[in-house]
PDB file of C-alpha atoms in Angstrom:
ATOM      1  CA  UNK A   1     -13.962 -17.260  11.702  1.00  0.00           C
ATOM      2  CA  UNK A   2     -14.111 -18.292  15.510  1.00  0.00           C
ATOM      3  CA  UNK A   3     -17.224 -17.842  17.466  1.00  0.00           C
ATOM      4  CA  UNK A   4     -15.929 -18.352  20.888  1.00  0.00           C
ATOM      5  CA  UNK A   5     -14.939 -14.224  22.245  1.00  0.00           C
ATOM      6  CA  UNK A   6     -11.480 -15.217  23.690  1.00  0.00           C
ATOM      7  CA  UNK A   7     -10.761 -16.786  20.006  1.00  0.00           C
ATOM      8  CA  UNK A   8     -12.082 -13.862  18.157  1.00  0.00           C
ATOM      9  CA  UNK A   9     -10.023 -11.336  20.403  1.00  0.00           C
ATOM     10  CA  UNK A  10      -6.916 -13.357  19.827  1.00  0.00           C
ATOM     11  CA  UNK A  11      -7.276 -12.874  15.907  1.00  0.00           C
ATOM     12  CA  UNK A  12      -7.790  -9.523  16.643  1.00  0.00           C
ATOM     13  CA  UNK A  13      -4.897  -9.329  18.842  1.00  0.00           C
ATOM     14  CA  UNK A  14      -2.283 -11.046  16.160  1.00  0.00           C
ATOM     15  CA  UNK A  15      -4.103  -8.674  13.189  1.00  0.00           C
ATOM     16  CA  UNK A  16      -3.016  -5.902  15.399  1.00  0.00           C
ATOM     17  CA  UNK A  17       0.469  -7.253  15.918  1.00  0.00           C
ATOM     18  CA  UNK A  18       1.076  -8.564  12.476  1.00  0.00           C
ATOM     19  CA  UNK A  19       0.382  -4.833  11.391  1.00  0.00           C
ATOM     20  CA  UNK A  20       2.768  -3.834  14.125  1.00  0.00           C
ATOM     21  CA  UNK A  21       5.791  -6.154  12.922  1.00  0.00           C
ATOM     22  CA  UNK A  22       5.468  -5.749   9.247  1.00  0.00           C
ATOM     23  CA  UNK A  23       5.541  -1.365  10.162  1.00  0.00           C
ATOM     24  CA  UNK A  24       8.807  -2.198  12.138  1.00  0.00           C
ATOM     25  CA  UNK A  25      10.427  -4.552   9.449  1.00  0.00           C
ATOM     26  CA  UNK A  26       9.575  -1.821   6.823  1.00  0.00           C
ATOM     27  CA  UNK A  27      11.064   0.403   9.092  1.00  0.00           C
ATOM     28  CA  UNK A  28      14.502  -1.389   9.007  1.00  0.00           C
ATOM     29  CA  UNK A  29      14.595  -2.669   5.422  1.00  0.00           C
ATOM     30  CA  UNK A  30      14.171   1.551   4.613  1.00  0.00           C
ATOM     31  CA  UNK A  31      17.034   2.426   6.696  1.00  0.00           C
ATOM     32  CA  UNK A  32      19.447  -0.267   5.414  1.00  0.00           C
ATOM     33  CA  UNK A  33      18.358   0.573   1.834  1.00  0.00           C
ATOM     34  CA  UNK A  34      18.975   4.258   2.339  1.00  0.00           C
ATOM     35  CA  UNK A  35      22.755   3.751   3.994  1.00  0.00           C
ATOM     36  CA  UNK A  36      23.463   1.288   0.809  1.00  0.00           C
ATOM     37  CA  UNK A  37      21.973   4.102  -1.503  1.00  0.00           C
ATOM     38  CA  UNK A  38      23.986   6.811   0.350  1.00  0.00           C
ATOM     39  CA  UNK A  39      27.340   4.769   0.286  1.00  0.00           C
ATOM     40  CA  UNK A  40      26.574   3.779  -3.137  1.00  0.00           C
ATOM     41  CA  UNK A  41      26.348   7.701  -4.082  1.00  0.00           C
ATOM     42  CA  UNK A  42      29.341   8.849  -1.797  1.00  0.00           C
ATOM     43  CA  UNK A  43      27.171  10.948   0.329  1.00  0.00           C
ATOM     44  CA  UNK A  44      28.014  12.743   3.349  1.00  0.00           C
ATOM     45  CA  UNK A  45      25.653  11.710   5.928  1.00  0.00           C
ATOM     46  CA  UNK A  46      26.285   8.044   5.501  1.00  0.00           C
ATOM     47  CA  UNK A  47      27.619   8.061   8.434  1.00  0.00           C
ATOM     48  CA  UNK A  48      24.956   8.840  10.321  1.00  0.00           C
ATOM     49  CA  UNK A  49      22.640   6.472   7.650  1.00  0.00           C
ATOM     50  CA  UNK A  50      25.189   3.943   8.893  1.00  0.00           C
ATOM     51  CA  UNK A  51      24.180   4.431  12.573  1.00  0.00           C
ATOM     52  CA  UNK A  52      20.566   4.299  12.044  1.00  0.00           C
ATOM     53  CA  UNK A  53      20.419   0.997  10.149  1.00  0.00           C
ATOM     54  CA  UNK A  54      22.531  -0.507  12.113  1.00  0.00           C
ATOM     55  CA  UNK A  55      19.714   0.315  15.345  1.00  0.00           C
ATOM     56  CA  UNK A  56      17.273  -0.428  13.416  1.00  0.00           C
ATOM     57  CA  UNK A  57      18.940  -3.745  12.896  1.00  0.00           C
ATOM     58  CA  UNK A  58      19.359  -4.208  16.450  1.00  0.00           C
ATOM     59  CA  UNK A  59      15.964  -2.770  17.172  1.00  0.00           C
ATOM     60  CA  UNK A  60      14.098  -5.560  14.864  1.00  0.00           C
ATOM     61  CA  UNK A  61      16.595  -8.024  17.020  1.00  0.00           C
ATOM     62  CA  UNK A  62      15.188  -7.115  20.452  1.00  0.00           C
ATOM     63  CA  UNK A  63      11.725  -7.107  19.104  1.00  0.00           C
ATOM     64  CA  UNK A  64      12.079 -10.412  18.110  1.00  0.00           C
ATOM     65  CA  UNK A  65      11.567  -9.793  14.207  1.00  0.00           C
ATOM     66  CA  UNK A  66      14.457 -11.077  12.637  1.00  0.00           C
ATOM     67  CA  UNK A  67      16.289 -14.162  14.017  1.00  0.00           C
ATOM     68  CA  UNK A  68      19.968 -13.405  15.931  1.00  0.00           C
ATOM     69  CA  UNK A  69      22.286 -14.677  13.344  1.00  0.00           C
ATOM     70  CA  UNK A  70      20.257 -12.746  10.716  1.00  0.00           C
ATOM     71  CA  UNK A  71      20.868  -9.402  12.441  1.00  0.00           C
ATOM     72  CA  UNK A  72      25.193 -10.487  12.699  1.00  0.00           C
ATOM     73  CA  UNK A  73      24.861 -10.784   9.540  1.00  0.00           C
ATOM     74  CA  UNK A  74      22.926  -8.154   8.094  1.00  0.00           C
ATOM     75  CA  UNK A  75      25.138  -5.707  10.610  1.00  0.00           C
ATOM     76  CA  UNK A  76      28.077  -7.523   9.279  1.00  0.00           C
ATOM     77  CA  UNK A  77      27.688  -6.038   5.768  1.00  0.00           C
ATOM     78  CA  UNK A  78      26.567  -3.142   6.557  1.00  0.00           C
ATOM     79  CA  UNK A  79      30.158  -2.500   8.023  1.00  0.00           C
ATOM     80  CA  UNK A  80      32.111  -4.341   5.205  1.00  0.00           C
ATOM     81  CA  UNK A  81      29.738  -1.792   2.889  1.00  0.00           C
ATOM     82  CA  UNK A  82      31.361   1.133   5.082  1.00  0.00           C
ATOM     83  CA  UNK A  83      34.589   0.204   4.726  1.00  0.00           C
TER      84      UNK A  83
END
């Protein structure tokens, strides 16, 4: 544990933001695994399921959570999985 403040506020900081990323990557992972459920099932809103993990995808992207090529790929078979 660090005794100097500005080193205990940063470990506070990156808990905070750690808690913050893993929430948004959950966030993603759910909304690809409920398109590939939906798709799976023939369901109607797929679509839509489609949509939303495919932002999410890009969301996680901007945020800096998954690495570029991950999120071409990811959105890549998503759409092939659409098809």
């Amino acid at each position: 544990m660090p005794i100097i403040k500005s080193a205990i506020e940063r470990v506070k900081t990156n808990e905070k933001a750690q808690r913050r990323n893993a929430a948004q990557l959950s966030t993603m992972r759910t909304a690809v695994k409920k398109f590939e459920k939906a798709q799976e099932a023939g369901s109607d809103d797929a679509k839509d399921l489609y949509i939303q993990a495919i932002s999410a995808v890009d969301h996680a992207k901007s945020k800096g959570l998954i690495k570029a090529n991950k999120a071409a790929r990811d959105k890549s078979r998503l759409t092939k999985l659409a098809k």
